[in-house]
Coordinates of C-alpha atoms in Angstrom, one line a residue:
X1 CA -25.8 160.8 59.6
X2 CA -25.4 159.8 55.9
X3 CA -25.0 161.8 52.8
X4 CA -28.7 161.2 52.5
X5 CA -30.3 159.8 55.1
X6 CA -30.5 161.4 58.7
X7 CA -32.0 159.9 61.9
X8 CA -35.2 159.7 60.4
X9 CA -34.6 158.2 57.1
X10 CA -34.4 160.1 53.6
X11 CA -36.3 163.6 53.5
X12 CA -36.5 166.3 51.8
X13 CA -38.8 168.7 49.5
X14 CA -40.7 166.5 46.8
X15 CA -38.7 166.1 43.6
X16 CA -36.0 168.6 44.7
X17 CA -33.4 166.9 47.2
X18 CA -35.9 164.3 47.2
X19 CA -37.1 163.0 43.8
X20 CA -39.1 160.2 42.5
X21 CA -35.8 158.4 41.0
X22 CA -34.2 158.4 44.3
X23 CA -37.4 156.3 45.2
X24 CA -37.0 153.9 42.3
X25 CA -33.7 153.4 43.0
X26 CA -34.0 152.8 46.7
X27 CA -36.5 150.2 46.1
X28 CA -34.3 148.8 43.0
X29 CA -31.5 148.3 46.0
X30 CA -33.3 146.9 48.6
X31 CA -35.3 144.6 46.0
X32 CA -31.8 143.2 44.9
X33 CA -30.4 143.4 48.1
X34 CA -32.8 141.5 50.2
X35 CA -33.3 138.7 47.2
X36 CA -29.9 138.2 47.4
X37 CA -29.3 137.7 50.5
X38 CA -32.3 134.9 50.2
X39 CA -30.7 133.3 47.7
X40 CA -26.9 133.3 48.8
X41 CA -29.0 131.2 51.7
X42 CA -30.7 128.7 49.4
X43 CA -33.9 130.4 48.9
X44 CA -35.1 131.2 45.7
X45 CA -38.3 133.3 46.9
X46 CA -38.7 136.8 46.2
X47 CA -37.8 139.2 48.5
X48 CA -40.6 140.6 50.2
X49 CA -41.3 144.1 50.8
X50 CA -43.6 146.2 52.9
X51 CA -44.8 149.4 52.4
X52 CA -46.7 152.5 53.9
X53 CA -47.1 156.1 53.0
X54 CA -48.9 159.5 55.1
X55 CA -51.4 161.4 52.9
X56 CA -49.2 163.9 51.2
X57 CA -49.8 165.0 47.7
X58 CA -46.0 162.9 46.9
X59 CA -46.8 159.8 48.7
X60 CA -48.2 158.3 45.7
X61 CA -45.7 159.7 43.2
X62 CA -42.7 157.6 45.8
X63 CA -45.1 154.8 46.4
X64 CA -45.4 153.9 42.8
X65 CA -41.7 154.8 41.9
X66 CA -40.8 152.1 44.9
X67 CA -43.0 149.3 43.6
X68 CA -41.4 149.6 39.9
X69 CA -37.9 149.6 41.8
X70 CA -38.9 146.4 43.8
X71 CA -39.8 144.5 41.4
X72 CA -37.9 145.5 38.9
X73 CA -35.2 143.6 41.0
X74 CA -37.5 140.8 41.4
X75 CA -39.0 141.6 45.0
X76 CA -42.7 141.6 45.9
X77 CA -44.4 145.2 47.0
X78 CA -46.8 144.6 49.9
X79 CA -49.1 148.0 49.7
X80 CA -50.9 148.9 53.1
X81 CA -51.5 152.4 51.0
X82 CA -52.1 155.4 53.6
X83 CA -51.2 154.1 57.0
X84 CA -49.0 154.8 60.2
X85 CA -45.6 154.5 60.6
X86 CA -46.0 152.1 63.6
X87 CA -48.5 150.1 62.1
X88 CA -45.3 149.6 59.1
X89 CA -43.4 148.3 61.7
X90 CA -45.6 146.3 63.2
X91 CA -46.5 144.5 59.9
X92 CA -43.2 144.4 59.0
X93 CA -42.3 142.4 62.2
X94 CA -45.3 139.9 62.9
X95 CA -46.1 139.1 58.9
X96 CA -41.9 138.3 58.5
X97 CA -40.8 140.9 55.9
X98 CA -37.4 141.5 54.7
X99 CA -38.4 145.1 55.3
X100 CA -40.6 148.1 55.3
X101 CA -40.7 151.6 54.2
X102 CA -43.2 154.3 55.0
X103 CA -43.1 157.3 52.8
X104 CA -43.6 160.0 55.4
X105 CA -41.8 163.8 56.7
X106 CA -43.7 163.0 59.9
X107 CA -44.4 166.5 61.6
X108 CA -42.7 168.8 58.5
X109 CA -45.8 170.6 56.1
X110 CA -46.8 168.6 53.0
X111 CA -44.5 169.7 50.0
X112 CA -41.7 167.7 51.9
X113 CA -41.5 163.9 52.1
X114 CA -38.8 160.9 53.1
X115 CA -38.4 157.5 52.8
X116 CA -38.2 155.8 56.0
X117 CA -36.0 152.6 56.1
X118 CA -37.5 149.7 58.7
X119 CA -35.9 146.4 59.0
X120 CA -37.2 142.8 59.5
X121 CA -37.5 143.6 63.5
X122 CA -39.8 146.6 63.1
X123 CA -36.2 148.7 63.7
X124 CA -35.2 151.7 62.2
X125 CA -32.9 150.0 59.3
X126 CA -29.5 149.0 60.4
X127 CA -26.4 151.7 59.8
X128 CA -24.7 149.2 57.2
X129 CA -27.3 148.6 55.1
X130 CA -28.2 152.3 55.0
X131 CA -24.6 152.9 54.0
X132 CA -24.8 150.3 51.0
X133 CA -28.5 152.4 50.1
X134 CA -26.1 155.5 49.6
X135 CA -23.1 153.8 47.6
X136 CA -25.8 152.8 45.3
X137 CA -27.5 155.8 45.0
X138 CA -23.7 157.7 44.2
X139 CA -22.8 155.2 42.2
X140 CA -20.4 153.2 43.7
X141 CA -21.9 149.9 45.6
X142 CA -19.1 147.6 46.7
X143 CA -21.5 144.6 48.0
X144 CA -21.2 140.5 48.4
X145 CA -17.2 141.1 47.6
X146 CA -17.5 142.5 44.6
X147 CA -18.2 146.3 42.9
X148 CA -21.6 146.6 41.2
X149 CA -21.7 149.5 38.4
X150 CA -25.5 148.7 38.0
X151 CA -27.7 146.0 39.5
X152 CA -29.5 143.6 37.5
X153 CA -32.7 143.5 36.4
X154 CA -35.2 140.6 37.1
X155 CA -36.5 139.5 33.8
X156 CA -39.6 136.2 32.6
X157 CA -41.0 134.9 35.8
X158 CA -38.6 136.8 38.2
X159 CA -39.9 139.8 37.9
X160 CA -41.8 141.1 41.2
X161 CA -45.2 141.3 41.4
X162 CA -47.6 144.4 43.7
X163 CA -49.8 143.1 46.2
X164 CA -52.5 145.1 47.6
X165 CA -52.2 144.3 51.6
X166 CA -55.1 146.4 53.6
X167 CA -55.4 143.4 55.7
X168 CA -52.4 144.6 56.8
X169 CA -53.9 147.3 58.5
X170 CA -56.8 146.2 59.7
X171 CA -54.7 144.0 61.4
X172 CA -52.5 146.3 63.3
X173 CA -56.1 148.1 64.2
X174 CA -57.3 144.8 65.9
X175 CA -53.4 144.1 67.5
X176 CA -54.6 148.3 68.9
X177 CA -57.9 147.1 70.2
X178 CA -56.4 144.3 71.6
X179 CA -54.4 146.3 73.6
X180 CA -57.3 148.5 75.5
X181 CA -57.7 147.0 79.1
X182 CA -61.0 149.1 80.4
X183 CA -64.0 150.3 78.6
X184 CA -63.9 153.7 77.4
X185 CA -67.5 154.2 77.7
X186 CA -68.7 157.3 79.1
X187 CA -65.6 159.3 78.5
X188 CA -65.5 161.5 76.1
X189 CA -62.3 161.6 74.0
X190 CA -61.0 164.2 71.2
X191 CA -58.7 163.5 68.8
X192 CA -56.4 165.8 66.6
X193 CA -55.4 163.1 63.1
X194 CA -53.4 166.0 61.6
X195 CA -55.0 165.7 58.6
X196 CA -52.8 162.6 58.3
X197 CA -51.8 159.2 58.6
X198 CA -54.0 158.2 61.8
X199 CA -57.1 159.8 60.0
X200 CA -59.0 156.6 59.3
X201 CA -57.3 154.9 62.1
X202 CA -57.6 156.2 65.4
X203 CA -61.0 156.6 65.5
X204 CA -61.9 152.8 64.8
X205 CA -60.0 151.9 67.7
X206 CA -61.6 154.6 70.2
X207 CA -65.2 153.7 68.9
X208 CA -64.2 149.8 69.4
X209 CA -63.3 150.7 72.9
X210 CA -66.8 152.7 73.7
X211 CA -65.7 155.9 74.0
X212 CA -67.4 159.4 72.5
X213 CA -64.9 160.1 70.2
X214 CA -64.9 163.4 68.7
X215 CA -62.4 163.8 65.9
X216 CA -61.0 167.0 64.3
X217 CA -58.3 167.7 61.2
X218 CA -59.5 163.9 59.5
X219 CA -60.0 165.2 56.2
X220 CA -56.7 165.4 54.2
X221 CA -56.9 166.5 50.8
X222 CA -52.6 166.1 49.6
X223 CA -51.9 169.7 50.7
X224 CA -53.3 170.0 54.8
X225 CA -51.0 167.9 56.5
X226 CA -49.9 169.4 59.9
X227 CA -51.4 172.8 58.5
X228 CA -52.3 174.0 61.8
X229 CA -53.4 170.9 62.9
X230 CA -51.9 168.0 65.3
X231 CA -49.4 167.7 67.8
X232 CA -47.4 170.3 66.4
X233 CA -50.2 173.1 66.4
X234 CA -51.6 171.7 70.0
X235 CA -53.4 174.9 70.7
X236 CA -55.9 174.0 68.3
X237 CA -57.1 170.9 70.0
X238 CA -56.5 172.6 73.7
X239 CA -59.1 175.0 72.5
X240 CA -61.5 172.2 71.0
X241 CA -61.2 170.3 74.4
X242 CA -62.6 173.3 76.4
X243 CA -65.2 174.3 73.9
X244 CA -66.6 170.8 73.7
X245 CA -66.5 169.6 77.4
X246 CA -63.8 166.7 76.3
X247 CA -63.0 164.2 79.2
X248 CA -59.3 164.3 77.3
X249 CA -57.7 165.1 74.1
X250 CA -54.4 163.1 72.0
X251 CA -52.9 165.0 69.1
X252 CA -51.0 163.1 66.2
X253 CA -48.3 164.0 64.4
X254 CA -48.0 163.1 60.3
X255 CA -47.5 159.7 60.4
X256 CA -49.0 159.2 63.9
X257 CA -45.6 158.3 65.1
X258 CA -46.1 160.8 68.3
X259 CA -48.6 161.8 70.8
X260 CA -49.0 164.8 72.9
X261 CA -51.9 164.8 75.2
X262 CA -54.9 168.0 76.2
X263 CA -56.3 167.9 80.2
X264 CA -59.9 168.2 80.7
X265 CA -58.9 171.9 81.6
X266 CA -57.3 172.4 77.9
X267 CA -53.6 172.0 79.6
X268 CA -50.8 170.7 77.6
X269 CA -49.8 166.6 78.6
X270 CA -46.1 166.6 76.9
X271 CA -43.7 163.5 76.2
X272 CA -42.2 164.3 79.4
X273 CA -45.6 164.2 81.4
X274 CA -46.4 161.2 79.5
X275 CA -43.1 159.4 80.7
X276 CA -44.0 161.0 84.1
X277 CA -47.4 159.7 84.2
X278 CA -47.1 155.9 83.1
X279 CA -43.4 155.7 84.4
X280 CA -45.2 156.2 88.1
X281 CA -48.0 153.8 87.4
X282 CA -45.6 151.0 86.2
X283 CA -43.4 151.8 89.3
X284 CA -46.5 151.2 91.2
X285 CA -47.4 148.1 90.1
X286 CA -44.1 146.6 89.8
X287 CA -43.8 146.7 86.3
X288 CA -40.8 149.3 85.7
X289 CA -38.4 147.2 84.5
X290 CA -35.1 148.3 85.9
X291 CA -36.6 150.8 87.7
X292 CA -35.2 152.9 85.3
X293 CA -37.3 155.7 82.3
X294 CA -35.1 156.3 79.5
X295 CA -35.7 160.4 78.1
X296 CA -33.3 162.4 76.2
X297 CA -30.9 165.2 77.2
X298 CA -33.9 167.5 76.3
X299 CA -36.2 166.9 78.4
X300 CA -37.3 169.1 81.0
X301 CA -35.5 169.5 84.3
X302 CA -38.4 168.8 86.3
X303 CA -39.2 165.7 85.0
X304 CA -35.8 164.4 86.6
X305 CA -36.7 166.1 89.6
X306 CA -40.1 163.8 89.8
X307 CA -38.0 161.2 89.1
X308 CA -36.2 161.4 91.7
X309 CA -38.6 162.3 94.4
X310 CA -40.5 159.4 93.5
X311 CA -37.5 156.9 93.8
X312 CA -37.1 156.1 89.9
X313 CA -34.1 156.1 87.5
X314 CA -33.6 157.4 84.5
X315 CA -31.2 157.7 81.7
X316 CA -30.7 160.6 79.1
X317 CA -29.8 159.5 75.6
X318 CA -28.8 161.9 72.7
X319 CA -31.8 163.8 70.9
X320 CA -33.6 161.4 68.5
X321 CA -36.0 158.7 69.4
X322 CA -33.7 156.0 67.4
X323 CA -31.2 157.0 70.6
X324 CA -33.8 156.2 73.0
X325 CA -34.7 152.9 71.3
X326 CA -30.9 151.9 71.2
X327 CA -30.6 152.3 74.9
X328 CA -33.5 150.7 75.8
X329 CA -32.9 147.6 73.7
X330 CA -29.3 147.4 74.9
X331 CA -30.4 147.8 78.2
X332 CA -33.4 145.9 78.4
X333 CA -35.5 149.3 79.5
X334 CA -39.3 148.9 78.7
X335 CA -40.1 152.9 78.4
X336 CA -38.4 155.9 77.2
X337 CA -39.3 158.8 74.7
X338 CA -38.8 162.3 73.8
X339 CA -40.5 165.9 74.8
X340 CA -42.3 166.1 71.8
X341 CA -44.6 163.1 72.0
X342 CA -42.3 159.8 70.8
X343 CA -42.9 157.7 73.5
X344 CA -41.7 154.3 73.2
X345 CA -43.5 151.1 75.2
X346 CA -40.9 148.1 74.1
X347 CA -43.3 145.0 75.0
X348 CA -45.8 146.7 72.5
X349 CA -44.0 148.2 69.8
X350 CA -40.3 148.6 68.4
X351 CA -40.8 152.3 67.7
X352 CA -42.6 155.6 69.1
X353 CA -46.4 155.0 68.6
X354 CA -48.8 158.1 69.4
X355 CA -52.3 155.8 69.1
X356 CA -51.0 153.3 71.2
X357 CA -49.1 156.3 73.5
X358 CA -52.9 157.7 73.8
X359 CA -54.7 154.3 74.9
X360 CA -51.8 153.8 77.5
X361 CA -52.5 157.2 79.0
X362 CA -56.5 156.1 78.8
X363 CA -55.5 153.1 80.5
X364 CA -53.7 154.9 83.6
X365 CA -56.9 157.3 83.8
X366 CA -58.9 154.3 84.0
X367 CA -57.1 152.4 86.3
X368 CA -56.6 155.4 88.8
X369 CA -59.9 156.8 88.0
X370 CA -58.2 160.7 88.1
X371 CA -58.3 162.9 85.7
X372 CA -55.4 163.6 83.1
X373 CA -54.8 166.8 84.7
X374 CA -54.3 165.1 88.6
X375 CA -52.1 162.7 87.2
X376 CA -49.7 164.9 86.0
X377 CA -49.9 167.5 88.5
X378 CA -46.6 166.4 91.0
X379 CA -44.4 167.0 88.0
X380 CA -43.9 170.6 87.2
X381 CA -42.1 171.9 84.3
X382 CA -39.0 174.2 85.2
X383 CA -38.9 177.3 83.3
X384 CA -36.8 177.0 79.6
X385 CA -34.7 179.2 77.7
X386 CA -33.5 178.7 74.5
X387 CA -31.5 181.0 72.5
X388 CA -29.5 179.3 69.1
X389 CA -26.4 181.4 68.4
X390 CA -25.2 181.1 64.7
X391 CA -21.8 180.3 64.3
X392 CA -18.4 180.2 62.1
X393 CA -17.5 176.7 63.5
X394 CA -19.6 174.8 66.0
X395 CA -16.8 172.9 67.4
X396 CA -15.1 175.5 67.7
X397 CA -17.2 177.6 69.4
X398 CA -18.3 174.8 72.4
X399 CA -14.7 173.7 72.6
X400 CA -13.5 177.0 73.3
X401 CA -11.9 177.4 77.0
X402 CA -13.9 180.6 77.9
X403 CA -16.6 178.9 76.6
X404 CA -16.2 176.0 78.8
X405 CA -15.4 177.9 81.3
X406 CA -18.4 179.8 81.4
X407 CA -20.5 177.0 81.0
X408 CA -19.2 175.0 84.1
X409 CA -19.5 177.9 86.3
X410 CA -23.4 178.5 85.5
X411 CA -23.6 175.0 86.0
X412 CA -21.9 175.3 89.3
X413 CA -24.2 178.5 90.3
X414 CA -27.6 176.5 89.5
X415 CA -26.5 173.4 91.5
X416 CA -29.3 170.9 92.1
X417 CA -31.6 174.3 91.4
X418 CA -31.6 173.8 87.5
X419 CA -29.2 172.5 84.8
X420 CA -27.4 173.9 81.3
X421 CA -27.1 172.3 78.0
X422 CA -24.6 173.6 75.0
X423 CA -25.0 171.6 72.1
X424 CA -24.8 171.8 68.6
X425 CA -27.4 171.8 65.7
X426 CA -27.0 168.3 63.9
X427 CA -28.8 170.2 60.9
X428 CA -27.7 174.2 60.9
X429 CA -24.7 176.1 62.1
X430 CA -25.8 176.7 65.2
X431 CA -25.0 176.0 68.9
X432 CA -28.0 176.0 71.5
X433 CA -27.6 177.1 74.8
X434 CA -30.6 176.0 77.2
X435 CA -31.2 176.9 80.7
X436 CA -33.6 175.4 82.5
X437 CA -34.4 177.1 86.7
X438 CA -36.9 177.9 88.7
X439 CA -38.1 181.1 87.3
X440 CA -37.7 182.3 83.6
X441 CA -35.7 185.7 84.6
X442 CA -32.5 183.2 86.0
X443 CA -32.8 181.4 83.0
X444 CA -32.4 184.5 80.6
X445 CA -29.8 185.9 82.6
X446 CA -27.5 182.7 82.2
X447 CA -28.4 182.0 78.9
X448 CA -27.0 185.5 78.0
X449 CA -23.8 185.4 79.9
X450 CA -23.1 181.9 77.9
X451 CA -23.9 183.4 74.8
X452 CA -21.5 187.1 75.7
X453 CA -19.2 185.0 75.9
X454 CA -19.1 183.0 72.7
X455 CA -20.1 186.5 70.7
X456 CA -16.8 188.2 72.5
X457 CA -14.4 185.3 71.8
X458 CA -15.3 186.0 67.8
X459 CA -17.1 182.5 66.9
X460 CA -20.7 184.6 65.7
X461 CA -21.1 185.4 62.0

């Protein structure tokens, strides 16, 4: 990770770590960039840039500061105004931008925000380019050979011009549509918009499909996104399915980026029953490419257990869905995703997608004609515990023999019966130690000899 930008692009609180210059500038660089890199191939076009933005209170403030970056440098601003993140990089792939950005903190509460990079390919933004984003924003770009101090301006004709692009969106809505194989009629669905970006999106595709759609937290106002709403306040949609008699439920995050999923019995449908779920039906019908599900080291010990009772492979990548999409595209994988709802289906998308994710699980109750709840009934979640130990020195700490020690003998105890993860907090000095078994009280009691260890040895603050 970068000086600015993590795993998931730029973010940070609203004109504090994240202001509305860093905006102008970002879009001043990749303006330049991009129309540079056209014209050191012959083509004198502007650049052409894409952008998105979730229904925060700042989203406007960065979307305007981008535009007057962008074409300041002489590139075009495409505007799909409040839309998803997948629907970014969708556009941003099949309409042949340079790039995209979506101004979005996906799943964080409103007074935060981020700029999220997407290349040509509908890809998070290569490593490089991010790396030449950050020189320019400290102030010292070494680009094309040369050292820039400042970047010029465009100036007469050359100067970029904004273009308002709904069409855009509609467009991605009809590619969604597109996608549904069955009727929905007769079921009755509920979704959870998170008072976000999917609020004036998910529904249109649901009611193209026939189903009852029944819709809650679609009425942001700058302040209410994720306020106890979407897939990171689940309870509140578990309650509305049982109240109302819903057939299923899907909760969004932010920018609609991830899905989790509500049982006609109010029971929570995670990433890892979602990779579960449609892993087994492409298995089924021959479509599992590799035979292989790509999830991350996080995900819950039973899922691997399903996997492997059910003959399919599976690989664990590092947290982070940009992990899972790496491995999949090196490896020519066609589904992978994360606990918390990014679920990644490569022939339909180039990132996690939680409207799409929700139609694919429609499709699979559909299809098998079983309820949500039956279809995820052979895997069962293994018990978790989860204590994060703040530390001196994380390296330290995890490197430390006794440590290690420790750590290989609980692994050794639990066998094939569970599993132990040590890692560190990318963010915060911290080092999480996770046991997962087959009832919570072995859990706790390795978990705590793992973290008696690490306290005696000195490396707590």
């Amino acid at each position: 990770m970068g000086k600015y930008f993590g795993t998931d692009g730029f973010r940070g609180t609203a004109n504090e770590n994240l202001t509305a210059d860093h905006a102008f500038k970002v879009g001043r660089f990749i303006g330049w960039y991009y129309g540079e890199l056209r014209r050191r191939s012959g083509d004198d076009t502007p650049a052409r840039i894409v952008i998105g933005k979730d229904t925060r209170l700042s989203s406007y403030m960065f979307e305007y500061s981008l535009v007057g970056g962008l074409t300041a440098s002489g590139a075009d601003a495409y505007l799909l105004h409040v839309t998803t993140t997948p629907s970014v990089a969708y556009i941003s792939r099949v309409d042949g931008f340079d790039c995209a950005v979506m101004i979005s903190a996906s799943h964080n509460p409103y007074h935060d925000n981020g700029l999220k990079l997407i290349n040509g390919n509908g890809e998070k933004m290569e490593d490089e380019v991010i790396e030449l984003v950050e020189a320019y924003l400290d102030g010292n770009l070494n680009a094309f050979g040369q050292e820039w101090k400042e970047l010029p301006f465009a100036t007469g004709d050359k100067i970029g011009r904004s273009v308002d692009y709904v069409a855009g969106r509609n467009r991605y809505i009809g590619y969604l549509i597109s996608l549904g194989m069955y009727s929905f009629r007769g079921v009755k669905v509920a979704l959870d918009c998170a008072n976000g970006a999917s609020w004036n999106i998910a529904k249109a595709v649901f009611d193209a499909l026939g189903a009852e759609t029944h819709v809650i937290n679609a009425a942001p106002n700058g302040t209410n996104i994720n306020d106890n709403a979407g897939s990171t306040h689940i309870e509140v949609l578990q309650k509305y399915v049982v109240e109302n008699g819903c057939d299923v439920g899907f909760a969004y995050d932010g920018d609609a980026d991830r899905c989790l999923c509500v049982d006609e019995k109010g029971g929570l449908i995670s990433g890892d029953h979602i990779l579960y779920i449609y892993g087994r039906y492409m298995k089924e019908r021959g479509k599992l490419v590799n035979n292989t599900v790509v999830a991350t080291v996080m995900s819950n010990f039973g899922l691997f257990k399903a996997f492997d009772e059910i003959g399919i492979d599976y690989a664990k990548t590092a947290v982070g869905d940009k992990y899972v999409y790496e491995y999949m595209k090196e490896h020519g994988c066609c589904l992978g995703g994360e606990q918390s709802g990014h679920i990644i289906f490569s022939k339909y998308a180039s990132t996690g997608d939680g409207i799409l994710t929700s139609l694919k699980m429609m499709q699979v109750i559909m299809s098998r004609q079983k309820k949500l709840s039956e279809l995820a009934a052979p895997f069962v979640v293994y018990p978790q515990v989860l204590e994060n130990v703040r530390v001196k020195d994380k390296k330290a700490a995890q490197n430390d023999p006794n440590v290690q020690a420790i750590v290989a003998k609980v692994g050794e105890e639990l066998g094939s019966t569970g599993r132990i993860l040590v890692r560190e907090s990318g963010t915060e000095p911290l080092v999480r130690v996770m046991v997962e078994a087959e009832d919570e009280a072995t859990c706790r009691k390795y978990v705590s000899s793992v973290v008696d260890v690490i306290k005696a040895n000195g490396h707590t603050v």
